[in-house]
């Protein structure tokens, strides 16, 4: 990749404050972008409005700033009407291509099926009923070379089958929005946790169908605490009142970066050290970043 054209992003959901796991994710994407002399973008993934916590977006932006990470371009919001229009245009394109169909299946009906069994695919559906919109897919294989995880082969039929791109409640699905947003922000490398690597084939499929530029992928090891995946759901502690230098030093250590004790213990010195001395291959040896 041309060094100076690198564009990376951090894309948190505004469902609460940043926790240590999201800090590590932010740091990895930030350092990976800056070590390429690249652009680092921030996207607030508020597409699922039912999960949004009021004010969480501003709290996230403020915490990132306290940790020395500032987006290089205006922050993108998925609820922005412009974004919603872009998702609708993509959905219209897929529908006009005959690739979508309404699905009235309930959670109960689908309970126990790991992949969508195609119940609604060839049915005439009463559109007045609440319905989601699914993408009709085939036996699609996708391969990619992941920066950290190496060569990957994923099959959509085995992973999900026909998947939703618009929900029954009318909200667009994350899977559709994320590929359109990455293209719109010109993201060249998607840096994110390995826990969502399974969604890559579905995203590559949408990218192909929508003629979007294909980014490369870099899935870093899962971040755990006492061997549990860290997430807002398991009440990982908010970091907004923690000391940025201390916590960043810990995060870098857990990433195998061996940060020194700097004479001038400032966050900007530490981030600069991390960018100049970034050894991303150290993450290859970690299945988990546990602390
Ligand atoms: Zn259905």
PDB file of C-alpha atoms and ligand atoms in Angstrom:
ATOM      1  CA  UNK A   1       0.000   0.000   0.000  1.00  0.00           C
ATOM      2  CA  UNK A   2       1.197   3.491  -0.807  1.00  0.00           C
ATOM      3  CA  UNK A   3       2.337   4.745   2.559  1.00  0.00           C
ATOM      4  CA  UNK A   4       0.745   8.155   2.421  1.00  0.00           C
ATOM      5  CA  UNK A   5      -2.656   7.057   1.181  1.00  0.00           C
ATOM      6  CA  UNK A   6      -3.426   5.036   4.279  1.00  0.00           C
ATOM      7  CA  UNK A   7      -6.799   5.783   5.868  1.00  0.00           C
ATOM      8  CA  UNK A   8      -7.900   3.957   8.995  1.00  0.00           C
ATOM      9  CA  UNK A   9     -10.768   4.341  11.396  1.00  0.00           C
ATOM     10  CA  UNK A  10     -12.066   3.715  14.880  1.00  0.00           C
ATOM     11  CA  UNK A  11     -15.806   3.117  14.973  1.00  0.00           C
ATOM     12  CA  UNK A  12     -17.319   2.860  18.458  1.00  0.00           C
ATOM     13  CA  UNK A  13     -21.028   2.538  19.209  1.00  0.00           C
ATOM     14  CA  UNK A  14     -22.332   5.253  21.554  1.00  0.00           C
ATOM     15  CA  UNK A  15     -23.740   2.779  24.058  1.00  0.00           C
ATOM     16  CA  UNK A  16     -21.692   4.010  27.014  1.00  0.00           C
ATOM     17  CA  UNK A  17     -18.251   5.247  27.995  1.00  0.00           C
ATOM     18  CA  UNK A  18     -15.089   3.789  26.511  1.00  0.00           C
ATOM     19  CA  UNK A  19     -13.682   0.895  28.514  1.00  0.00           C
ATOM     20  CA  UNK A  20     -10.193  -0.618  28.470  1.00  0.00           C
ATOM     21  CA  UNK A  21     -11.030  -2.920  25.560  1.00  0.00           C
ATOM     22  CA  UNK A  22     -12.224  -0.055  23.412  1.00  0.00           C
ATOM     23  CA  UNK A  23      -9.146   1.970  24.393  1.00  0.00           C
ATOM     24  CA  UNK A  24      -6.901  -0.831  23.130  1.00  0.00           C
ATOM     25  CA  UNK A  25      -8.920  -0.961  19.894  1.00  0.00           C
ATOM     26  CA  UNK A  26      -8.642   2.805  19.495  1.00  0.00           C
ATOM     27  CA  UNK A  27      -4.893   2.749  20.183  1.00  0.00           C
ATOM     28  CA  UNK A  28      -4.242  -0.073  17.720  1.00  0.00           C
ATOM     29  CA  UNK A  29      -6.161   1.630  14.913  1.00  0.00           C
ATOM     30  CA  UNK A  30      -4.583   5.000  15.738  1.00  0.00           C
ATOM     31  CA  UNK A  31      -0.991   3.760  15.894  1.00  0.00           C
ATOM     32  CA  UNK A  32      -1.461   1.588  12.794  1.00  0.00           C
ATOM     33  CA  UNK A  33      -2.696   4.685  10.883  1.00  0.00           C
ATOM     34  CA  UNK A  34      -0.018   7.044  12.184  1.00  0.00           C
ATOM     35  CA  UNK A  35       2.826   4.616  11.591  1.00  0.00           C
ATOM     36  CA  UNK A  36       1.772   4.705   7.914  1.00  0.00           C
ATOM     37  CA  UNK A  37       1.690   8.542   8.026  1.00  0.00           C
ATOM     38  CA  UNK A  38      -1.991   7.984   7.436  1.00  0.00           C
ATOM     39  CA  UNK A  39      -5.306   9.575   8.278  1.00  0.00           C
ATOM     40  CA  UNK A  40      -7.197   8.389  11.359  1.00  0.00           C
ATOM     41  CA  UNK A  41     -10.967   8.730  11.204  1.00  0.00           C
ATOM     42  CA  UNK A  42     -13.662   8.448  13.821  1.00  0.00           C
ATOM     43  CA  UNK A  43     -17.121   7.118  13.103  1.00  0.00           C
ATOM     44  CA  UNK A  44     -19.856   6.983  15.728  1.00  0.00           C
ATOM     45  CA  UNK A  45     -21.767   3.814  14.871  1.00  0.00           C
ATOM     46  CA  UNK A  46     -25.144   4.900  16.146  1.00  0.00           C
ATOM     47  CA  UNK A  47     -27.125   3.007  13.516  1.00  0.00           C
ATOM     48  CA  UNK A  48     -28.947   1.002  16.182  1.00  0.00           C
ATOM     49  CA  UNK A  49     -30.719   3.959  17.743  1.00  0.00           C
ATOM     50  CA  UNK A  50     -32.401   1.666  20.253  1.00  0.00           C
ATOM     51  CA  UNK A  51     -28.998   1.116  21.938  1.00  0.00           C
ATOM     52  CA  UNK A  52     -27.738   4.699  21.839  1.00  0.00           C
ATOM     53  CA  UNK A  53     -27.083   6.346  25.195  1.00  0.00           C
ATOM     54  CA  UNK A  54     -27.606  10.114  25.088  1.00  0.00           C
ATOM     55  CA  UNK A  55     -24.308  11.980  25.370  1.00  0.00           C
ATOM     56  CA  UNK A  56     -22.156   8.872  24.986  1.00  0.00           C
ATOM     57  CA  UNK A  57     -20.785  10.101  21.640  1.00  0.00           C
ATOM     58  CA  UNK A  58     -19.449  13.312  23.190  1.00  0.00           C
ATOM     59  CA  UNK A  59     -18.060  11.382  26.168  1.00  0.00           C
ATOM     60  CA  UNK A  60     -16.210   9.020  23.790  1.00  0.00           C
ATOM     61  CA  UNK A  61     -14.788  11.902  21.748  1.00  0.00           C
ATOM     62  CA  UNK A  62     -13.671  13.666  24.934  1.00  0.00           C
ATOM     63  CA  UNK A  63     -12.020  10.557  26.356  1.00  0.00           C
ATOM     64  CA  UNK A  64     -10.188   9.908  23.084  1.00  0.00           C
ATOM     65  CA  UNK A  65      -8.965  13.516  23.150  1.00  0.00           C
ATOM     66  CA  UNK A  66      -7.740  13.053  26.744  1.00  0.00           C
ATOM     67  CA  UNK A  67      -5.789  10.055  25.478  1.00  0.00           C
ATOM     68  CA  UNK A  68      -4.282  12.192  22.706  1.00  0.00           C
ATOM     69  CA  UNK A  69      -6.320  10.793  19.842  1.00  0.00           C
ATOM     70  CA  UNK A  70      -8.027  13.359  17.629  1.00  0.00           C
ATOM     71  CA  UNK A  71      -9.840  12.489  14.414  1.00  0.00           C
ATOM     72  CA  UNK A  72      -8.188  13.988  11.331  1.00  0.00           C
ATOM     73  CA  UNK A  73     -11.536  14.724   9.656  1.00  0.00           C
ATOM     74  CA  UNK A  74     -15.065  15.509  10.894  1.00  0.00           C
ATOM     75  CA  UNK A  75     -16.650  12.693  12.898  1.00  0.00           C
ATOM     76  CA  UNK A  76     -19.159  10.632  10.911  1.00  0.00           C
ATOM     77  CA  UNK A  77     -22.541   9.687  12.419  1.00  0.00           C
ATOM     78  CA  UNK A  78     -24.623   6.902  10.912  1.00  0.00           C
ATOM     79  CA  UNK A  79     -27.864   8.627  11.918  1.00  0.00           C
ATOM     80  CA  UNK A  80     -26.940  11.642   9.791  1.00  0.00           C
ATOM     81  CA  UNK A  81     -29.689  11.989   7.123  1.00  0.00           C
ATOM     82  CA  UNK A  82     -26.988  12.001   4.443  1.00  0.00           C
ATOM     83  CA  UNK A  83     -25.788   8.589   5.617  1.00  0.00           C
ATOM     84  CA  UNK A  84     -29.335   7.246   5.803  1.00  0.00           C
ATOM     85  CA  UNK A  85     -29.893   8.390   2.203  1.00  0.00           C
ATOM     86  CA  UNK A  86     -26.725   6.551   1.148  1.00  0.00           C
ATOM     87  CA  UNK A  87     -27.920   3.336   2.837  1.00  0.00           C
ATOM     88  CA  UNK A  88     -31.318   3.674   1.168  1.00  0.00           C
ATOM     89  CA  UNK A  89     -29.704   4.209  -2.238  1.00  0.00           C
ATOM     90  CA  UNK A  90     -27.644   1.042  -1.745  1.00  0.00           C
ATOM     91  CA  UNK A  91     -30.708  -0.909  -0.662  1.00  0.00           C
ATOM     92  CA  UNK A  92     -32.614   0.373  -3.721  1.00  0.00           C
ATOM     93  CA  UNK A  93     -29.747  -0.706  -5.968  1.00  0.00           C
ATOM     94  CA  UNK A  94     -29.723  -4.210  -4.491  1.00  0.00           C
ATOM     95  CA  UNK A  95     -33.515  -4.438  -4.753  1.00  0.00           C
ATOM     96  CA  UNK A  96     -33.488  -3.292  -8.382  1.00  0.00           C
ATOM     97  CA  UNK A  97     -30.902  -5.995  -9.037  1.00  0.00           C
ATOM     98  CA  UNK A  98     -33.418  -8.546  -7.701  1.00  0.00           C
ATOM     99  CA  UNK A  99     -31.186  -9.465  -4.775  1.00  0.00           C
ATOM    100  CA  UNK A 100     -33.437  -8.647  -1.834  1.00  0.00           C
ATOM    101  CA  UNK A 101     -36.655 -10.043  -0.425  1.00  0.00           C
ATOM    102  CA  UNK A 102     -38.879  -9.338   2.557  1.00  0.00           C
ATOM    103  CA  UNK A 103     -38.735 -11.726   5.498  1.00  0.00           C
ATOM    104  CA  UNK A 104     -41.481 -12.056   8.092  1.00  0.00           C
ATOM    105  CA  UNK A 105     -39.801 -14.755  10.163  1.00  0.00           C
ATOM    106  CA  UNK A 106     -39.978 -14.325  13.903  1.00  0.00           C
ATOM    107  CA  UNK A 107     -37.132 -15.008  16.306  1.00  0.00           C
ATOM    108  CA  UNK A 108     -39.075 -18.051  17.494  1.00  0.00           C
ATOM    109  CA  UNK A 109     -39.353 -19.422  13.988  1.00  0.00           C
ATOM    110  CA  UNK A 110     -35.614 -19.038  13.462  1.00  0.00           C
ATOM    111  CA  UNK A 111     -34.604 -20.338  16.891  1.00  0.00           C
ATOM    112  CA  UNK A 112     -32.109 -23.145  16.539  1.00  0.00           C
ATOM    113  CA  UNK A 113     -31.033 -22.286  12.974  1.00  0.00           C
ATOM    114  CA  UNK A 114     -27.484 -21.007  12.736  1.00  0.00           C
ATOM    115  CA  UNK A 115     -27.993 -19.980   9.136  1.00  0.00           C
ATOM    116  CA  UNK A 116     -31.161 -18.573   7.596  1.00  0.00           C
ATOM    117  CA  UNK A 117     -33.099 -21.537   6.167  1.00  0.00           C
ATOM    118  CA  UNK A 118     -34.615 -19.434   3.384  1.00  0.00           C
ATOM    119  CA  UNK A 119     -38.229 -19.697   4.526  1.00  0.00           C
ATOM    120  CA  UNK A 120     -39.324 -16.424   2.897  1.00  0.00           C
ATOM    121  CA  UNK A 121     -37.069 -16.519  -0.144  1.00  0.00           C
ATOM    122  CA  UNK A 122     -39.564 -17.834  -2.651  1.00  0.00           C
ATOM    123  CA  UNK A 123     -42.769 -16.878  -0.874  1.00  0.00           C
ATOM    124  CA  UNK A 124     -45.186 -14.130  -1.727  1.00  0.00           C
ATOM    125  CA  UNK A 125     -45.004 -11.953   1.388  1.00  0.00           C
ATOM    126  CA  UNK A 126     -47.729  -9.623   2.547  1.00  0.00           C
ATOM    127  CA  UNK A 127     -45.782  -6.343   2.737  1.00  0.00           C
ATOM    128  CA  UNK A 128     -48.202  -4.864   5.239  1.00  0.00           C
ATOM    129  CA  UNK A 129     -46.794  -7.240   7.865  1.00  0.00           C
ATOM    130  CA  UNK A 130     -43.664  -6.160   9.728  1.00  0.00           C
ATOM    131  CA  UNK A 131     -40.763  -7.512   7.699  1.00  0.00           C
ATOM    132  CA  UNK A 132     -37.032  -7.277   7.466  1.00  0.00           C
ATOM    133  CA  UNK A 133     -35.174  -7.149   4.147  1.00  0.00           C
ATOM    134  CA  UNK A 134     -32.758  -9.964   3.405  1.00  0.00           C
ATOM    135  CA  UNK A 135     -30.052 -10.217   0.802  1.00  0.00           C
ATOM    136  CA  UNK A 136     -30.327 -13.326  -1.352  1.00  0.00           C
ATOM    137  CA  UNK A 137     -26.950 -15.035  -1.399  1.00  0.00           C
ATOM    138  CA  UNK A 138     -25.505 -18.157  -2.945  1.00  0.00           C
ATOM    139  CA  UNK A 139     -22.690 -20.497  -2.071  1.00  0.00           C
ATOM    140  CA  UNK A 140     -20.191 -17.645  -1.955  1.00  0.00           C
ATOM    141  CA  UNK A 141     -16.583 -18.150  -0.887  1.00  0.00           C
ATOM    142  CA  UNK A 142     -14.485 -15.133   0.043  1.00  0.00           C
ATOM    143  CA  UNK A 143     -10.754 -15.157   0.667  1.00  0.00           C
ATOM    144  CA  UNK A 144      -8.608 -12.442   2.150  1.00  0.00           C
ATOM    145  CA  UNK A 145      -5.164 -12.042   3.641  1.00  0.00           C
ATOM    146  CA  UNK A 146      -5.603 -10.592   7.081  1.00  0.00           C
ATOM    147  CA  UNK A 147      -2.762  -8.423   8.358  1.00  0.00           C
ATOM    148  CA  UNK A 148      -2.667 -10.253  11.691  1.00  0.00           C
ATOM    149  CA  UNK A 149      -4.619 -13.451  11.122  1.00  0.00           C
ATOM    150  CA  UNK A 150      -3.174 -14.475   7.765  1.00  0.00           C
ATOM    151  CA  UNK A 151      -5.079 -16.120   4.944  1.00  0.00           C
ATOM    152  CA  UNK A 152      -8.808 -16.546   5.563  1.00  0.00           C
ATOM    153  CA  UNK A 153     -11.523 -18.387   3.674  1.00  0.00           C
ATOM    154  CA  UNK A 154     -15.146 -17.752   4.606  1.00  0.00           C
ATOM    155  CA  UNK A 155     -18.326 -19.118   3.061  1.00  0.00           C
ATOM    156  CA  UNK A 156     -21.515 -17.083   3.388  1.00  0.00           C
ATOM    157  CA  UNK A 157     -23.850 -20.077   3.023  1.00  0.00           C
ATOM    158  CA  UNK A 158     -22.095 -21.816   5.908  1.00  0.00           C
ATOM    159  CA  UNK A 159     -21.798 -18.677   8.048  1.00  0.00           C
ATOM    160  CA  UNK A 160     -25.166 -16.997   7.740  1.00  0.00           C
ATOM    161  CA  UNK A 161     -27.044 -17.736   4.542  1.00  0.00           C
ATOM    162  CA  UNK A 162     -29.273 -14.876   3.358  1.00  0.00           C
ATOM    163  CA  UNK A 163     -28.684 -12.097   5.844  1.00  0.00           C
ATOM    164  CA  UNK A 164     -30.673  -9.054   6.902  1.00  0.00           C
ATOM    165  CA  UNK A 165     -29.733  -5.661   5.547  1.00  0.00           C
ATOM    166  CA  UNK A 166     -32.748  -3.818   6.954  1.00  0.00           C
ATOM    167  CA  UNK A 167     -34.436  -4.658  10.217  1.00  0.00           C
ATOM    168  CA  UNK A 168     -38.107  -5.208  10.925  1.00  0.00           C
ATOM    169  CA  UNK A 169     -38.191  -1.971  12.921  1.00  0.00           C
ATOM    170  CA  UNK A 170     -37.037  -0.059   9.840  1.00  0.00           C
ATOM    171  CA  UNK A 171     -33.417   0.513  10.901  1.00  0.00           C
ATOM    172  CA  UNK A 172     -30.663  -0.351   8.438  1.00  0.00           C
ATOM    173  CA  UNK A 173     -28.414  -3.191   9.512  1.00  0.00           C
ATOM    174  CA  UNK A 174     -24.857  -2.592  10.604  1.00  0.00           C
ATOM    175  CA  UNK A 175     -23.586  -4.989   7.911  1.00  0.00           C
ATOM    176  CA  UNK A 176     -24.883  -2.748   5.129  1.00  0.00           C
ATOM    177  CA  UNK A 177     -23.995   0.572   6.762  1.00  0.00           C
ATOM    178  CA  UNK A 178     -20.416  -0.334   7.611  1.00  0.00           C
ATOM    179  CA  UNK A 179     -19.337  -1.070   4.041  1.00  0.00           C
ATOM    180  CA  UNK A 180     -20.959   2.094   2.698  1.00  0.00           C
ATOM    181  CA  UNK A 181     -19.397   4.184   5.458  1.00  0.00           C
ATOM    182  CA  UNK A 182     -15.939   2.695   4.998  1.00  0.00           C
ATOM    183  CA  UNK A 183     -16.163   3.469   1.273  1.00  0.00           C
ATOM    184  CA  UNK A 184     -17.461   6.969   1.924  1.00  0.00           C
ATOM    185  CA  UNK A 185     -14.624   7.695   4.361  1.00  0.00           C
ATOM    186  CA  UNK A 186     -12.106   6.165   1.950  1.00  0.00           C
ATOM    187  CA  UNK A 187     -10.910   3.627   4.512  1.00  0.00           C
ATOM    188  CA  UNK A 188      -8.042   1.570   3.082  1.00  0.00           C
ATOM    189  CA  UNK A 189      -7.540  -0.814   6.004  1.00  0.00           C
ATOM    190  CA  UNK A 190     -10.251  -1.989   8.402  1.00  0.00           C
ATOM    191  CA  UNK A 191      -8.652  -2.496  11.822  1.00  0.00           C
ATOM    192  CA  UNK A 192     -10.916  -4.180  14.364  1.00  0.00           C
ATOM    193  CA  UNK A 193     -11.168  -7.043  16.838  1.00  0.00           C
ATOM    194  CA  UNK A 194     -11.028 -10.661  15.785  1.00  0.00           C
ATOM    195  CA  UNK A 195     -14.436 -11.232  17.389  1.00  0.00           C
ATOM    196  CA  UNK A 196     -16.093  -9.696  14.323  1.00  0.00           C
ATOM    197  CA  UNK A 197     -13.847 -11.275  11.700  1.00  0.00           C
ATOM    198  CA  UNK A 198     -16.682 -13.656  10.772  1.00  0.00           C
ATOM    199  CA  UNK A 199     -18.627 -10.777   9.264  1.00  0.00           C
ATOM    200  CA  UNK A 200     -15.914 -10.086   6.685  1.00  0.00           C
ATOM    201  CA  UNK A 201     -17.247 -12.327   3.881  1.00  0.00           C
ATOM    202  CA  UNK A 202     -20.699 -10.749   4.106  1.00  0.00           C
ATOM    203  CA  UNK A 203     -19.116  -7.322   3.936  1.00  0.00           C
ATOM    204  CA  UNK A 204     -16.896  -8.291   0.994  1.00  0.00           C
ATOM    205  CA  UNK A 205     -20.014  -9.605  -0.755  1.00  0.00           C
ATOM    206  CA  UNK A 206     -21.844  -6.300  -0.286  1.00  0.00           C
ATOM    207  CA  UNK A 207     -18.725  -4.421  -1.409  1.00  0.00           C
ATOM    208  CA  UNK A 208     -18.703  -6.463  -4.628  1.00  0.00           C
ATOM    209  CA  UNK A 209     -22.431  -6.045  -5.276  1.00  0.00           C
ATOM    210  CA  UNK A 210     -22.282  -2.283  -4.634  1.00  0.00           C
ATOM    211  CA  UNK A 211     -19.046  -1.787  -6.626  1.00  0.00           C
ATOM    212  CA  UNK A 212     -17.272  -0.247  -3.652  1.00  0.00           C
ATOM    213  CA  UNK A 213     -13.493  -0.169  -3.234  1.00  0.00           C
ATOM    214  CA  UNK A 214     -12.225  -3.188  -1.311  1.00  0.00           C
ATOM    215  CA  UNK A 215     -10.263  -2.288   1.852  1.00  0.00           C
ATOM    216  CA  UNK A 216      -7.784  -4.679   3.411  1.00  0.00           C
ATOM    217  CA  UNK A 217      -8.426  -6.200   6.829  1.00  0.00           C
ATOM    218  CA  UNK A 218      -6.487  -6.322  10.080  1.00  0.00           C
ATOM    219  CA  UNK A 219      -8.171  -8.189  12.941  1.00  0.00           C
ATOM    220  CA  UNK A 220      -6.328  -7.871  16.224  1.00  0.00           C
ATOM    221  CA  UNK A 221      -6.559 -10.351  19.122  1.00  0.00           C
ATOM    222  CA  UNK A 222      -9.593 -10.309  21.365  1.00  0.00           C
ATOM    223  CA  UNK A 223      -9.267  -8.266  24.556  1.00  0.00           C
ATOM    224  CA  UNK A 224     -10.209 -10.089  27.733  1.00  0.00           C
ATOM    225  CA  UNK A 225     -10.286  -9.468  31.449  1.00  0.00           C
ATOM    226  CA  UNK A 226      -9.955 -12.564  33.644  1.00  0.00           C
ATOM    227  CA  UNK A 227     -10.329 -14.497  30.360  1.00  0.00           C
ATOM    228  CA  UNK A 228     -13.713 -12.895  29.608  1.00  0.00           C
ATOM    229  CA  UNK A 229     -14.239 -10.775  26.513  1.00  0.00           C
ATOM    230  CA  UNK A 230     -14.403  -7.153  27.562  1.00  0.00           C
ATOM    231  CA  UNK A 231     -17.535  -5.367  26.564  1.00  0.00           C
ATOM    232  CA  UNK A 232     -20.042  -2.901  27.847  1.00  0.00           C
ATOM    233  CA  UNK A 233     -22.360  -5.876  28.311  1.00  0.00           C
ATOM    234  CA  UNK A 234     -20.157  -7.376  30.987  1.00  0.00           C
ATOM    235  CA  UNK A 235     -19.747  -3.983  32.640  1.00  0.00           C
ATOM    236  CA  UNK A 236     -16.131  -3.296  31.799  1.00  0.00           C
ATOM    237  CA  UNK A 237     -15.118  -0.263  33.786  1.00  0.00           C
ATOM    238  CA  UNK A 238     -15.280   3.167  32.141  1.00  0.00           C
ATOM    239  CA  UNK A 239     -11.862   4.748  31.652  1.00  0.00           C
ATOM    240  CA  UNK A 240     -12.855   8.419  31.475  1.00  0.00           C
ATOM    241  CA  UNK A 241     -11.396   9.145  34.927  1.00  0.00           C
ATOM    242  CA  UNK A 242      -8.240   7.048  34.560  1.00  0.00           C
ATOM    243  CA  UNK A 243      -4.791   8.526  34.000  1.00  0.00           C
ATOM    244  CA  UNK A 244      -4.158   8.372  30.218  1.00  0.00           C
ATOM    245  CA  UNK A 245      -0.394   7.827  30.473  1.00  0.00           C
ATOM    246  CA  UNK A 246      -0.637   4.976  32.975  1.00  0.00           C
ATOM    247  CA  UNK A 247      -3.417   3.212  31.147  1.00  0.00           C
ATOM    248  CA  UNK A 248      -1.803   3.637  27.717  1.00  0.00           C
ATOM    249  CA  UNK A 249       1.488   2.314  29.107  1.00  0.00           C
ATOM    250  CA  UNK A 250      -0.365  -0.757  30.388  1.00  0.00           C
ATOM    251  CA  UNK A 251      -2.192  -1.205  27.067  1.00  0.00           C
ATOM    252  CA  UNK A 252       1.068  -1.013  25.094  1.00  0.00           C
ATOM    253  CA  UNK A 253       2.708  -3.522  27.428  1.00  0.00           C
ATOM    254  CA  UNK A 254      -0.152  -5.961  26.959  1.00  0.00           C
ATOM    255  CA  UNK A 255       0.257  -5.520  23.200  1.00  0.00           C
ATOM    256  CA  UNK A 256       3.833  -6.735  23.553  1.00  0.00           C
ATOM    257  CA  UNK A 257       5.309  -3.325  22.694  1.00  0.00           C
ATOM    258  CA  UNK A 258       7.613  -3.052  25.746  1.00  0.00           C
ATOM    259  CA  UNK A 259       7.209   0.701  26.293  1.00  0.00           C
ATOM    260  CA  UNK A 260      10.068   2.299  28.267  1.00  0.00           C
ATOM    261  CA  UNK A 261       9.601   4.505  31.305  1.00  0.00           C
ATOM    262  CA  UNK A 262       9.897   7.882  29.625  1.00  0.00           C
ATOM    263  CA  UNK A 263      11.692  10.804  31.262  1.00  0.00           C
ATOM    264  CA  UNK A 264       8.836  13.108  30.297  1.00  0.00           C
ATOM    265  CA  UNK A 265       5.754  11.118  31.198  1.00  0.00           C
ATOM    266  CA  UNK A 266       3.317  12.849  28.892  1.00  0.00           C
ATOM    267  CA  UNK A 267       0.648  11.170  26.819  1.00  0.00           C
ATOM    268  CA  UNK A 268       1.908  12.753  23.587  1.00  0.00           C
ATOM    269  CA  UNK A 269       5.469  11.510  24.250  1.00  0.00           C
ATOM    270  CA  UNK A 270       4.166   8.026  24.903  1.00  0.00           C
ATOM    271  CA  UNK A 271       1.994   7.991  21.771  1.00  0.00           C
ATOM    272  CA  UNK A 272       4.902   9.277  19.703  1.00  0.00           C
ATOM    273  CA  UNK A 273       7.114   6.536  21.132  1.00  0.00           C
ATOM    274  CA  UNK A 274       4.443   3.947  20.274  1.00  0.00           C
ATOM    275  CA  UNK A 275       4.128   5.208  16.693  1.00  0.00           C
ATOM    276  CA  UNK A 276       7.878   5.311  16.109  1.00  0.00           C
ATOM    277  CA  UNK A 277       8.477   1.911  17.682  1.00  0.00           C
ATOM    278  CA  UNK A 278       5.328   0.106  16.560  1.00  0.00           C
ATOM    279  CA  UNK A 279       5.885  -3.619  16.204  1.00  0.00           C
ATOM    280  CA  UNK A 280       2.519  -4.878  14.956  1.00  0.00           C
ATOM    281  CA  UNK A 281       3.905  -8.403  14.501  1.00  0.00           C
ATOM    282  CA  UNK A 282       4.048  -8.662  18.298  1.00  0.00           C
ATOM    283  CA  UNK A 283       0.271  -8.905  18.193  1.00  0.00           C
ATOM    284  CA  UNK A 284       0.580 -12.032  16.039  1.00  0.00           C
ATOM    285  CA  UNK A 285       1.706 -13.974  19.076  1.00  0.00           C
ATOM    286  CA  UNK A 286      -1.293 -13.004  21.139  1.00  0.00           C
ATOM    287  CA  UNK A 287      -4.535 -14.932  20.920  1.00  0.00           C
ATOM    288  CA  UNK A 288      -5.851 -12.631  23.595  1.00  0.00           C
ATOM    289  CA  UNK A 289      -4.836  -9.393  25.216  1.00  0.00           C
ATOM    290  CA  UNK A 290      -5.622 -10.318  28.809  1.00  0.00           C
ATOM    291  CA  UNK A 291      -5.187  -8.114  31.825  1.00  0.00           C
TER     292      UNK A 291
HETATM  293 ZN1  LIG B   1     -38.231 -15.191   6.659  1.00  0.00          ZN
END
